[in-house]
PDB file of C-alpha atoms in Angstrom:
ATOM      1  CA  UNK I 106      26.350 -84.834 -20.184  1.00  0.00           C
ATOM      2  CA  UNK I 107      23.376 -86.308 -18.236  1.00  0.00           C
ATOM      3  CA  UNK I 108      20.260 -84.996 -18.697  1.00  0.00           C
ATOM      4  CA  UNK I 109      20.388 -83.674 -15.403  1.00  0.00           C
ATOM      5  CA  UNK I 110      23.597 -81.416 -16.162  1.00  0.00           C
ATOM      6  CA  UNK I 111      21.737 -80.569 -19.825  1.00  0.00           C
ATOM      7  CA  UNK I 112      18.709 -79.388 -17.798  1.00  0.00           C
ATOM      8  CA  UNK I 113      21.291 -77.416 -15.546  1.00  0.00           C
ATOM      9  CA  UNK I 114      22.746 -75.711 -18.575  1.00  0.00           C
ATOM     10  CA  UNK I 115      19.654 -74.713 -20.072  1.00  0.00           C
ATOM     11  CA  UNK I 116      18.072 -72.841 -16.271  1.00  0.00           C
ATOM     12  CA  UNK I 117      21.936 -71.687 -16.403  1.00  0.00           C
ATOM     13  CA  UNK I 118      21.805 -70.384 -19.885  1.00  0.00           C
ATOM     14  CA  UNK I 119      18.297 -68.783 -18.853  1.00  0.00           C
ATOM     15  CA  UNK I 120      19.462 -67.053 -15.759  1.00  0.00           C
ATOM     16  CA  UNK I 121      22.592 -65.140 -17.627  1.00  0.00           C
ATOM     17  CA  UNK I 122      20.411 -64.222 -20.177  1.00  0.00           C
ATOM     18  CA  UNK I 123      18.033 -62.731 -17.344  1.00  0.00           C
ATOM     19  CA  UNK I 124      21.215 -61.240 -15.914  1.00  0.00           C
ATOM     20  CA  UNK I 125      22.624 -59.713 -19.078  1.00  0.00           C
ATOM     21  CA  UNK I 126      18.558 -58.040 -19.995  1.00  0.00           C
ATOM     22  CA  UNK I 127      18.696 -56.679 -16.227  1.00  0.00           C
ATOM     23  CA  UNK I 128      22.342 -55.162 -16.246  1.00  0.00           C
ATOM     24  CA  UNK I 129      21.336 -53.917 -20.146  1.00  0.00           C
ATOM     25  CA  UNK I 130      18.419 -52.062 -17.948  1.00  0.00           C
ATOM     26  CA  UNK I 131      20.407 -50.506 -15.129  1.00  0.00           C
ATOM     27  CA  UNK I 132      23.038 -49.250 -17.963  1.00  0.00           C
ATOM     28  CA  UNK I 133      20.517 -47.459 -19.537  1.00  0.00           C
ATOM     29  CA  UNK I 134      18.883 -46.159 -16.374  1.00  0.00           C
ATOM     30  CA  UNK I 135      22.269 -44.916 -15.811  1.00  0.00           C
ATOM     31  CA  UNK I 136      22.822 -42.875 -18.842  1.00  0.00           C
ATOM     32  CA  UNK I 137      18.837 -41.374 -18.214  1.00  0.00           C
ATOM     33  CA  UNK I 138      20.528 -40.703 -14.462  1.00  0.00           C
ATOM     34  CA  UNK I 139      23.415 -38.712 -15.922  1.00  0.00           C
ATOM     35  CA  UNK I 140      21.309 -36.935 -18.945  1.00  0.00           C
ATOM     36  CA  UNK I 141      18.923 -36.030 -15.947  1.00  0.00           C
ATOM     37  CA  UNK I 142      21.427 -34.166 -13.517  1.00  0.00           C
ATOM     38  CA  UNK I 143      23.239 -32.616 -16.625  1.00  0.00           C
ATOM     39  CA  UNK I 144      19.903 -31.125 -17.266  1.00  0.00           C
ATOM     40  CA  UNK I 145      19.003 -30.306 -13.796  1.00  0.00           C
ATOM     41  CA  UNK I 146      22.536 -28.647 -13.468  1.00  0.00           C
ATOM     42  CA  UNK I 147      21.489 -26.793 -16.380  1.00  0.00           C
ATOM     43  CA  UNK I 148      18.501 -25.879 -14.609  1.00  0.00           C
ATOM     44  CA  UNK I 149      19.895 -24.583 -11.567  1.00  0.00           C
ATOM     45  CA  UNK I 150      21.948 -22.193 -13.753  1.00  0.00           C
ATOM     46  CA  UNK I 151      19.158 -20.935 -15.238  1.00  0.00           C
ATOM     47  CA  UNK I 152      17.215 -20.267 -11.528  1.00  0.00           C
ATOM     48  CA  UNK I 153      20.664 -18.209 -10.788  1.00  0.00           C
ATOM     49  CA  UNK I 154      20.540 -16.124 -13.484  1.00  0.00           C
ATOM     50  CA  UNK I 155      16.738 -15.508 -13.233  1.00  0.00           C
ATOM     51  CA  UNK I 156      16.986 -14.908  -9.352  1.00  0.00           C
ATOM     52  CA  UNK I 157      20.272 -12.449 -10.152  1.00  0.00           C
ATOM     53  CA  UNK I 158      18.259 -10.790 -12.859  1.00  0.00           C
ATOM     54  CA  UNK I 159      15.663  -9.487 -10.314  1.00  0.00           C
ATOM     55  CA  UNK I 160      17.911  -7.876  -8.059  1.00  0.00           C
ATOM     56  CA  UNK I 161      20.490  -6.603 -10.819  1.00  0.00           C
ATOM     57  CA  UNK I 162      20.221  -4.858 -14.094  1.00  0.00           C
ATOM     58  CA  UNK I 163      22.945  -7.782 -15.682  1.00  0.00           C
ATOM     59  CA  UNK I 164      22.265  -9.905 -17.973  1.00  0.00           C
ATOM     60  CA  UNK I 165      18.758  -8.753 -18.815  1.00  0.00           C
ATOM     61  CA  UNK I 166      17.263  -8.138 -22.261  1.00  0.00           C
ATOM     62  CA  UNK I 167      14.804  -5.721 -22.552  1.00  0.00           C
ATOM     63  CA  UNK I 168      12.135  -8.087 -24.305  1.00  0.00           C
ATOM     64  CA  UNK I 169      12.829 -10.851 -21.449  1.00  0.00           C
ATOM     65  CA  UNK I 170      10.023 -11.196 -18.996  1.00  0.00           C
ATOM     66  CA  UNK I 171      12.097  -9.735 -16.162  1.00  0.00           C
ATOM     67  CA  UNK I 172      13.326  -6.786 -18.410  1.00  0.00           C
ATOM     68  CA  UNK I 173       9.594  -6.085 -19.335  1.00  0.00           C
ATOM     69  CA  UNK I 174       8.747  -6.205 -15.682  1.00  0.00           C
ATOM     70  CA  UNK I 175      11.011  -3.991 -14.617  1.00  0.00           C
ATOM     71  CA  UNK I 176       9.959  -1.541 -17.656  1.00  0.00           C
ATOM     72  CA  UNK I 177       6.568  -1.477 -16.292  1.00  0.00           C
ATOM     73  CA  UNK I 178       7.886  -1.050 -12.843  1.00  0.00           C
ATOM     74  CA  UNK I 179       9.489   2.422 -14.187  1.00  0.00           C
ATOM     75  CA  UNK I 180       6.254   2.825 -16.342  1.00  0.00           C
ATOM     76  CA  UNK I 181       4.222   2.659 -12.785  1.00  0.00           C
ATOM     77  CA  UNK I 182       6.731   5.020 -10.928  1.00  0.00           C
ATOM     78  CA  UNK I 183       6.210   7.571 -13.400  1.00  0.00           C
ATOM     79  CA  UNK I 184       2.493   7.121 -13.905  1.00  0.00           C
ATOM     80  CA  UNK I 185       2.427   7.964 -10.064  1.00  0.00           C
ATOM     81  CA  UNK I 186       4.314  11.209 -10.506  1.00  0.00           C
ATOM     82  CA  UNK I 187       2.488  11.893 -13.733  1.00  0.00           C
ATOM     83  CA  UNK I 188      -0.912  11.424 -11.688  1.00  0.00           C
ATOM     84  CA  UNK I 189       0.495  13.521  -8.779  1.00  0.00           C
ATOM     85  CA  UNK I 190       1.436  16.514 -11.242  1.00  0.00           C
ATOM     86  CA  UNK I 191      -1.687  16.202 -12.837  1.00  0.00           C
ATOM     87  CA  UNK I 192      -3.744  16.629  -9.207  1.00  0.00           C
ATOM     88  CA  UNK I 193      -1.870  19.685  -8.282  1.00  0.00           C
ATOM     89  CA  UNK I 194      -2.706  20.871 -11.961  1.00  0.00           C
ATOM     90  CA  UNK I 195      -5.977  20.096 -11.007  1.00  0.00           C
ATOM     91  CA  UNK I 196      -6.140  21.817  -7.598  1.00  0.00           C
ATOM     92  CA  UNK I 197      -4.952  24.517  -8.607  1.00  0.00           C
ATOM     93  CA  UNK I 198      -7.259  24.774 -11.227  1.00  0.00           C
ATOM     94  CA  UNK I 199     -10.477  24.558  -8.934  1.00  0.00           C
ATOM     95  CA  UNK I 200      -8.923  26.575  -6.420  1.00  0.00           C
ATOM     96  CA  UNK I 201      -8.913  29.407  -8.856  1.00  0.00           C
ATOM     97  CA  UNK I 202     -12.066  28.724 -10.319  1.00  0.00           C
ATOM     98  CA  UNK I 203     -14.180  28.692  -6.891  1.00  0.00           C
ATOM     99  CA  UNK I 204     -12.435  31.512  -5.485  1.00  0.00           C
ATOM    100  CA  UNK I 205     -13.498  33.664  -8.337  1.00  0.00           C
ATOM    101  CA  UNK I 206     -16.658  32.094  -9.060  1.00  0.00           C
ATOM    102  CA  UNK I 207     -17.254  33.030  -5.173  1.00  0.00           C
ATOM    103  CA  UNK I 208     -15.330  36.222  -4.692  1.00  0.00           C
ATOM    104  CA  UNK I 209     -15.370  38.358  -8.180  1.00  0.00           C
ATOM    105  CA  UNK I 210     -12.104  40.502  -5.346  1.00  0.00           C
ATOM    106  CA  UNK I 211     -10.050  37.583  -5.146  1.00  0.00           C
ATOM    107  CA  UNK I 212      -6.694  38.418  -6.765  1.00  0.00           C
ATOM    108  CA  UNK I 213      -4.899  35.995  -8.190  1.00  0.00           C
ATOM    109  CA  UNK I 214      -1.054  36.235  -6.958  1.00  0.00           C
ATOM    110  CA  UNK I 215       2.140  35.253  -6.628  1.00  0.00           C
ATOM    111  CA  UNK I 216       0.942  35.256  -3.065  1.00  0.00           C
ATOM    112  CA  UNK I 217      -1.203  32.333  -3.514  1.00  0.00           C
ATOM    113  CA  UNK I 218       0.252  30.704  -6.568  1.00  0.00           C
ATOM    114  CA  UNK I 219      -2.906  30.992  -8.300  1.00  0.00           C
ATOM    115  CA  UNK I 220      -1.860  33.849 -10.922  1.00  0.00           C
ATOM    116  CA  UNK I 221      -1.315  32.758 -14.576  1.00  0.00           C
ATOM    117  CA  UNK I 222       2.545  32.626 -14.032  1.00  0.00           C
ATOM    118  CA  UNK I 223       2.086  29.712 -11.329  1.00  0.00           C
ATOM    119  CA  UNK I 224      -0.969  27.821 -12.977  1.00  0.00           C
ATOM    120  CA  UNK I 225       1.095  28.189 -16.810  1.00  0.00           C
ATOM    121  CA  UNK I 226       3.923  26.647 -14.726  1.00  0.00           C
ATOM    122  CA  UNK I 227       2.085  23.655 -13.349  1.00  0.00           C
ATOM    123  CA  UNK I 228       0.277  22.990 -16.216  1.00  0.00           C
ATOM    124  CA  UNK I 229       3.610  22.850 -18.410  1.00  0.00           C
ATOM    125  CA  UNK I 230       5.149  20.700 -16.183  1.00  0.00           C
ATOM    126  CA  UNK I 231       2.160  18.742 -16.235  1.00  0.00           C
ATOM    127  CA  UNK I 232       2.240  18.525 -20.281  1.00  0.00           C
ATOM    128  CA  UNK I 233       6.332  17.810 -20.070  1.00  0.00           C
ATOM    129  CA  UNK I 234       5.534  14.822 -17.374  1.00  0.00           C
ATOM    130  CA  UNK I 235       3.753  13.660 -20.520  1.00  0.00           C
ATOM    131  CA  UNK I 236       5.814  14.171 -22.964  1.00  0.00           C
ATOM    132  CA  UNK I 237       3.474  17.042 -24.453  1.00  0.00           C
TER     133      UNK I 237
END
């Protein structure tokens, strides 16, 4: 070989070795490709099953953020009718108390749902709504 060829052989032997370290590269980028839409199909899965859960009772534990949400969403449905039993309690209540307090001849009826009957039934169903 000249030293020209020998020169030749060495850039040559330089330049696959370049090629074989950049292919090595894009193999491995490959594999990180594939591992990455594996995961991201995994992913997508999950945002189905999360978006399902909030429109369905399936596939929802009870200690999962979406089951605890929609526990407190049934806690808040029933605090309203809790706090709406407890103002008619309430009403009543005063009603009764100003009218006599006012008018010592104000009967208290079945009329006017203000005898002890009616206010013994509202306030029951006042301590059920909390469990009382």
């Amino acid at each position: 070989l000249t030293n020209e060829q020998a020169a030749n052989a060495v850039v040559e032997g330089t330049v696959l070795q370049a090629q074989k370290c950049k292919l090595d590269a894009e193999y491995d980028v490959l594999l990180i490709q594939k591992l990455k839409t594996s995961e991201e199909q995994a992913l997508l899965a999950q945002k189905r099953l999360t978006e399902a859960a909030q429109t369905t009772a399936l596939g929802v534990d009870a200690d999962s953020v979406i089951g605890r949400q929609k526990g407190l969403y049934v806690a808040q449905t029933n605090g309203f009718s809790r706090d709406a039993e407890q103002k008619a309690a309430d009403l009543m209540a005063k009603t009764w108390m100003t009218r006599r307090t006012t008018d010592d001849g104000t009967v208290a009826d079945a009329t006017n749902m203000l005898d002890d009957a009616s206010i013994g039934r509202a306030i029951n169903k006042l301590l059920q709504g909390v469990g009382a």
